[in-house]
mmCIF file of N, CA and C in Angstrom:
data_model
loop_
_atom_site.group_PDB
_atom_site.id
_atom_site.type_symbol
_atom_site.label_atom_id
_atom_site.label_comp_id
_atom_site.label_asym_id
_atom_site.label_seq_id
_atom_site.Cartn_x
_atom_site.Cartn_y
_atom_site.Cartn_z
ATOM 1 N N UNK A 141 0.436 -0.901 -0.398
ATOM 2 C CA UNK A 141 -0.260 0.013 0.070
ATOM 3 C C UNK A 141 0.971 1.458 -0.282
ATOM 4 N N UNK A 142 0.476 2.214 -0.687
ATOM 5 C CA UNK A 142 1.307 3.464 -0.790
ATOM 6 C C UNK A 142 0.035 4.577 -0.837
ATOM 7 N N UNK A 143 1.059 5.837 -0.018
ATOM 8 C CA UNK A 143 0.109 6.865 0.156
ATOM 9 C C UNK A 143 0.717 7.844 -0.629
ATOM 10 N N UNK A 144 -0.433 8.791 -0.975
ATOM 11 C CA UNK A 144 -0.528 9.829 -2.062
ATOM 12 C C UNK A 144 -1.056 11.086 -1.393
ATOM 13 N N UNK A 145 -0.725 12.247 -1.935
ATOM 14 C CA UNK A 145 -1.436 13.331 -1.473
ATOM 15 C C UNK A 145 -2.813 13.971 -2.574
ATOM 16 N N UNK A 146 -3.703 14.176 -1.993
ATOM 17 C CA UNK A 146 -4.909 14.447 -3.337
ATOM 18 C C UNK A 146 -4.167 16.006 -3.067
ATOM 19 N N UNK A 147 -5.529 16.731 -3.893
ATOM 20 C CA UNK A 147 -5.352 18.107 -4.038
ATOM 21 C C UNK A 147 -5.944 18.751 -3.238
ATOM 22 N N UNK A 148 -6.754 18.349 -2.413
ATOM 23 C CA UNK A 148 -7.446 18.879 -1.101
ATOM 24 C C UNK A 148 -5.886 18.922 -0.342
ATOM 25 N N UNK A 149 -5.273 18.250 -0.124
ATOM 26 C CA UNK A 149 -4.073 17.968 0.718
ATOM 27 C C UNK A 149 -4.354 16.787 2.207
ATOM 28 N N UNK A 150 -5.275 16.299 1.327
ATOM 29 C CA UNK A 150 -5.575 15.032 2.338
ATOM 30 C C UNK A 150 -4.893 13.793 1.999
ATOM 31 N N UNK A 151 -4.256 12.821 2.854
ATOM 32 C CA UNK A 151 -3.272 12.046 2.274
ATOM 33 C C UNK A 151 -4.420 10.563 1.934
ATOM 34 N N UNK A 152 -4.448 10.088 1.109
ATOM 35 C CA UNK A 152 -4.966 8.455 0.531
ATOM 36 C C UNK A 152 -4.165 7.524 0.038
ATOM 37 N N UNK A 153 -4.787 6.269 0.391
ATOM 38 C CA UNK A 153 -3.728 5.089 0.161
ATOM 39 C C UNK A 153 -4.442 4.610 -0.884
ATOM 40 N N UNK A 154 -3.044 4.194 -1.948
ATOM 41 C CA UNK A 154 -3.063 3.712 -2.980
ATOM 42 C C UNK A 154 -2.878 1.672 -2.997
ATOM 43 N N UNK A 155 -3.530 1.337 -3.555
ATOM 44 C CA UNK A 155 -3.667 -0.315 -3.814
ATOM 45 C C UNK A 155 -2.334 -0.416 -4.205
ATOM 46 N N UNK A 156 -1.644 -1.299 -3.500
ATOM 47 C CA UNK A 156 -0.775 -2.247 -4.703
ATOM 48 C C UNK A 156 -0.933 -3.794 -4.771
ATOM 49 N N UNK A 157 -1.446 -4.266 -5.827
ATOM 50 C CA UNK A 157 -1.790 -5.239 -5.838
ATOM 51 C C UNK A 157 -0.517 -6.586 -6.031
ATOM 52 N N UNK A 158 0.424 -6.153 -6.605
ATOM 53 C CA UNK A 158 1.732 -6.722 -6.671
ATOM 54 C C UNK A 158 2.254 -7.278 -5.225
ATOM 55 N N UNK A 159 2.415 -5.800 -4.264
ATOM 56 C CA UNK A 159 2.522 -6.717 -2.356
ATOM 57 C C UNK A 159 1.582 -7.214 -2.385
ATOM 58 N N UNK A 160 0.024 -7.043 -2.483
ATOM 59 C CA UNK A 160 -0.494 -7.816 -1.648
ATOM 60 C C UNK A 160 -0.386 -9.317 -2.252
ATOM 61 N N UNK A 161 -0.571 -9.405 -3.700
ATOM 62 C CA UNK A 161 -0.498 -10.988 -4.181
ATOM 63 C C UNK A 161 0.815 -11.443 -3.128
ATOM 64 N N UNK A 162 1.944 -10.869 -3.288
ATOM 65 C CA UNK A 162 3.026 -11.468 -2.932
ATOM 66 C C UNK A 162 2.990 -12.187 -1.526
ATOM 67 N N UNK A 163 1.906 -10.932 -0.618
ATOM 68 C CA UNK A 163 2.146 -11.524 0.609
ATOM 69 C C UNK A 163 1.331 -12.276 1.009
ATOM 70 N N UNK A 164 0.171 -12.548 0.316
ATOM 71 C CA UNK A 164 -1.092 -13.352 0.103
ATOM 72 C C UNK A 164 -0.322 -14.585 -0.194
ATOM 73 N N UNK A 165 0.670 -15.125 -1.201
ATOM 74 C CA UNK A 165 0.841 -16.290 -1.147
ATOM 75 C C UNK A 165 1.629 -16.591 -0.337
ATOM 76 N N UNK A 166 2.779 -15.521 0.186
ATOM 77 C CA UNK A 166 3.448 -15.901 1.272
ATOM 78 C C UNK A 166 2.962 -16.711 2.719
ATOM 79 N N UNK A 167 1.986 -15.918 2.946
ATOM 80 C CA UNK A 167 0.697 -16.909 4.204
ATOM 81 C C UNK A 167 0.190 -17.466 4.025
ATOM 82 N N UNK A 168 0.198 -18.267 2.616
ATOM 83 C CA UNK A 168 -0.767 -19.379 2.309
ATOM 84 C C UNK A 168 -0.345 -20.468 1.613
ATOM 85 N N UNK A 169 1.045 -20.237 1.337
ATOM 86 C CA UNK A 169 1.649 -21.518 0.373
ATOM 87 C C UNK A 169 3.270 -21.919 0.428
ATOM 88 N N UNK A 170 3.866 -22.556 0.877
ATOM 89 C CA UNK A 170 4.872 -22.878 0.601
ATOM 90 C C UNK A 170 5.655 -23.249 -0.955
ATOM 91 N N UNK A 171 6.838 -23.023 -0.953
ATOM 92 C CA UNK A 171 7.172 -22.727 -2.146
ATOM 93 C C UNK A 171 8.468 -24.039 -2.430
ATOM 94 N N UNK A 172 7.994 -24.665 -3.212
ATOM 95 C CA UNK A 172 9.143 -25.924 -3.134
ATOM 96 C C UNK A 172 9.727 -25.667 -5.221
ATOM 97 N N UNK A 173 11.315 -26.207 -4.939
ATOM 98 C CA UNK A 173 11.945 -25.644 -5.770
ATOM 99 C C UNK A 173 12.819 -27.121 -6.507
ATOM 100 N N UNK A 174 13.060 -27.336 -7.502
ATOM 101 C CA UNK A 174 13.897 -28.424 -8.029
ATOM 102 C C UNK A 174 14.854 -28.318 -9.070
ATOM 103 N N UNK A 175 15.403 -28.907 -9.369
ATOM 104 C CA UNK A 175 16.519 -28.847 -10.477
ATOM 105 C C UNK A 175 16.248 -30.033 -11.512
ATOM 106 N N UNK A 176 16.502 -29.417 -12.728
ATOM 107 C CA UNK A 176 15.923 -30.721 -14.184
ATOM 108 C C UNK A 176 17.089 -30.614 -14.827
ATOM 109 N N UNK A 177 17.780 -31.475 -15.507
ATOM 110 C CA UNK A 177 18.526 -31.589 -16.458
ATOM 111 C C UNK A 177 17.951 -30.305 -17.637
ATOM 112 N N UNK A 178 19.180 -29.554 -18.287
ATOM 113 C CA UNK A 178 18.881 -28.630 -19.732
ATOM 114 C C UNK A 178 18.129 -29.118 -20.020
ATOM 115 N N UNK A 179 16.838 -28.379 -20.679
ATOM 116 C CA UNK A 179 15.963 -28.803 -21.636
ATOM 117 C C UNK A 179 14.931 -29.688 -20.966
ATOM 118 N N UNK A 180 14.924 -30.337 -20.080
ATOM 119 C CA UNK A 180 13.943 -30.699 -19.626
ATOM 120 C C UNK A 180 13.050 -29.708 -18.766
ATOM 121 N N UNK A 181 13.052 -28.612 -18.722
ATOM 122 C CA UNK A 181 12.325 -27.400 -18.630
ATOM 123 C C UNK A 181 10.914 -26.860 -19.339
ATOM 124 N N UNK A 182 11.467 -27.705 -20.927
ATOM 125 C CA UNK A 182 10.705 -26.901 -21.705
ATOM 126 C C UNK A 182 10.240 -28.269 -22.183
ATOM 127 N N UNK A 183 10.600 -29.435 -21.525
ATOM 128 C CA UNK A 183 9.369 -30.787 -22.105
ATOM 129 C C UNK A 183 8.380 -30.268 -21.425
ATOM 130 N N UNK A 184 8.238 -30.113 -19.683
ATOM 131 C CA UNK A 184 7.767 -29.756 -19.211
ATOM 132 C C UNK A 184 6.684 -29.141 -19.364
ATOM 133 N N UNK A 185 7.126 -27.923 -19.378
ATOM 134 C CA UNK A 185 6.478 -26.941 -20.040
ATOM 135 C C UNK A 185 5.457 -27.159 -21.295
ATOM 136 N N UNK A 186 6.001 -27.637 -22.403
ATOM 137 C CA UNK A 186 5.046 -28.164 -23.188
ATOM 138 C C UNK A 186 4.199 -29.220 -23.114
ATOM 139 N N UNK A 187 4.407 -30.337 -21.834
ATOM 140 C CA UNK A 187 3.266 -31.227 -21.550
ATOM 141 C C UNK A 187 2.793 -30.559 -20.950
ATOM 142 N N UNK A 188 2.719 -29.638 -19.957
ATOM 143 C CA UNK A 188 1.684 -28.912 -19.640
ATOM 144 C C UNK A 188 0.844 -28.616 -19.978
ATOM 145 N N UNK A 189 1.326 -27.584 -21.017
ATOM 146 C CA UNK A 189 0.428 -26.929 -22.108
ATOM 147 C C UNK A 189 -0.698 -27.830 -22.675
ATOM 148 N N UNK A 190 0.143 -28.887 -23.209
ATOM 149 C CA UNK A 190 -0.854 -29.958 -23.629
ATOM 150 C C UNK A 190 -1.764 -30.624 -23.236
ATOM 151 N N UNK A 191 -1.895 -30.533 -21.455
ATOM 152 C CA UNK A 191 -2.534 -31.349 -20.666
ATOM 153 C C UNK A 191 -3.384 -29.803 -20.276
ATOM 154 N N UNK A 192 -3.147 -28.746 -20.436
ATOM 155 C CA UNK A 192 -3.884 -27.434 -20.276
ATOM 156 C C UNK A 192 -3.749 -26.937 -18.926
ATOM 157 N N UNK A 193 -2.953 -27.419 -18.027
ATOM 158 C CA UNK A 193 -2.468 -27.101 -16.779
ATOM 159 C C UNK A 193 -1.106 -26.354 -16.390
ATOM 160 N N UNK A 194 -1.064 -25.499 -15.250
ATOM 161 C CA UNK A 194 0.044 -24.767 -15.227
ATOM 162 C C UNK A 194 1.419 -25.989 -14.799
ATOM 163 N N UNK A 195 2.588 -25.902 -14.964
ATOM 164 C CA UNK A 195 3.364 -26.546 -14.415
ATOM 165 C C UNK A 195 3.386 -27.382 -13.552
ATOM 166 N N UNK A 196 3.180 -26.473 -12.225
ATOM 167 C CA UNK A 196 3.167 -26.575 -10.766
ATOM 168 C C UNK A 196 2.150 -27.900 -10.283
ATOM 169 N N UNK A 197 0.855 -27.506 -11.156
ATOM 170 C CA UNK A 197 -0.499 -28.617 -11.348
ATOM 171 C C UNK A 197 -0.184 -30.028 -11.466
ATOM 172 N N UNK A 198 0.848 -30.179 -12.833
ATOM 173 C CA UNK A 198 1.300 -31.417 -13.663
ATOM 174 C C UNK A 198 2.399 -31.828 -12.585
ATOM 175 N N UNK A 199 2.678 -31.584 -12.016
ATOM 176 C CA UNK A 199 3.715 -32.229 -10.736
ATOM 177 C C UNK A 199 3.204 -32.317 -9.481
ATOM 178 N N UNK A 200 2.345 -31.744 -9.126
ATOM 179 C CA UNK A 200 1.371 -32.064 -8.626
ATOM 180 C C UNK A 200 0.319 -33.403 -8.448
ATOM 181 N N UNK A 201 0.098 -33.047 -9.821
ATOM 182 C CA UNK A 201 -1.136 -34.566 -10.130
ATOM 183 C C UNK A 201 -0.284 -35.639 -10.058
ATOM 184 N N UNK A 202 1.577 -35.312 -10.594
ATOM 185 C CA UNK A 202 2.243 -36.676 -10.620
ATOM 186 C C UNK A 202 2.321 -37.417 -9.882
ATOM 187 N N UNK A 203 2.694 -36.261 -8.410
ATOM 188 C CA UNK A 203 2.897 -36.490 -6.981
ATOM 189 C C UNK A 203 1.597 -37.890 -6.521
ATOM 190 N N UNK A 204 0.395 -36.930 -6.791
ATOM 191 C CA UNK A 204 -0.898 -37.335 -6.346
ATOM 192 C C UNK A 204 -1.010 -38.925 -6.954
ATOM 193 N N UNK A 205 -0.832 -38.823 -8.090
ATOM 194 C CA UNK A 205 -1.071 -40.160 -8.680
ATOM 195 C C UNK A 205 0.004 -41.473 -8.211
ATOM 196 N N UNK A 206 1.244 -40.593 -8.190
ATOM 197 C CA UNK A 206 2.432 -41.966 -8.215
ATOM 198 C C UNK A 206 2.357 -42.200 -6.476
ATOM 199 N N UNK A 207 2.216 -41.355 -5.842
ATOM 200 C CA UNK A 207 2.213 -41.473 -4.070
ATOM 201 C C UNK A 207 0.857 -41.507 -3.835
ATOM 202 N N UNK A 208 0.098 -41.018 -4.201
ATOM 203 C CA UNK A 208 -1.189 -40.645 -3.254
ATOM 204 C C UNK A 208 -0.906 -39.686 -2.215
ATOM 205 N N UNK A 209 -0.370 -38.379 -2.754
ATOM 206 C CA UNK A 209 -0.405 -37.483 -1.799
ATOM 207 C C UNK A 209 -0.870 -35.809 -2.543
ATOM 208 N N UNK A 210 -2.328 -35.857 -2.032
ATOM 209 C CA UNK A 210 -2.425 -35.165 -2.730
ATOM 210 C C UNK A 210 -2.294 -33.219 -2.493
ATOM 211 N N UNK A 211 -1.433 -32.725 -3.162
ATOM 212 C CA UNK A 211 -0.912 -31.439 -2.753
ATOM 213 C C UNK A 211 -1.802 -30.036 -3.480
ATOM 214 N N UNK A 212 -2.997 -30.440 -3.692
ATOM 215 C CA UNK A 212 -3.602 -29.752 -4.700
ATOM 216 C C UNK A 212 -5.001 -29.017 -3.602
ATOM 217 N N UNK A 213 -5.231 -29.414 -2.370
ATOM 218 C CA UNK A 213 -6.209 -29.162 -1.522
ATOM 219 C C UNK A 213 -5.730 -28.801 -0.130
#
């Protein structure tokens, strides 16, 4: 949230959506990163696109199918 001064001199708070979104995700989600061989990232992205889901959802679905661990809820 940023503040600004209006023409009448009153302070007005401007909404910063990017900051709000970062805080929202920081409070509600954990981030997991992993490394793949060069070129495999593009393969993952292409597969996810062909399935119509984001890469993170594709990976979560694969973990659910293989191990029964539902990371989507």
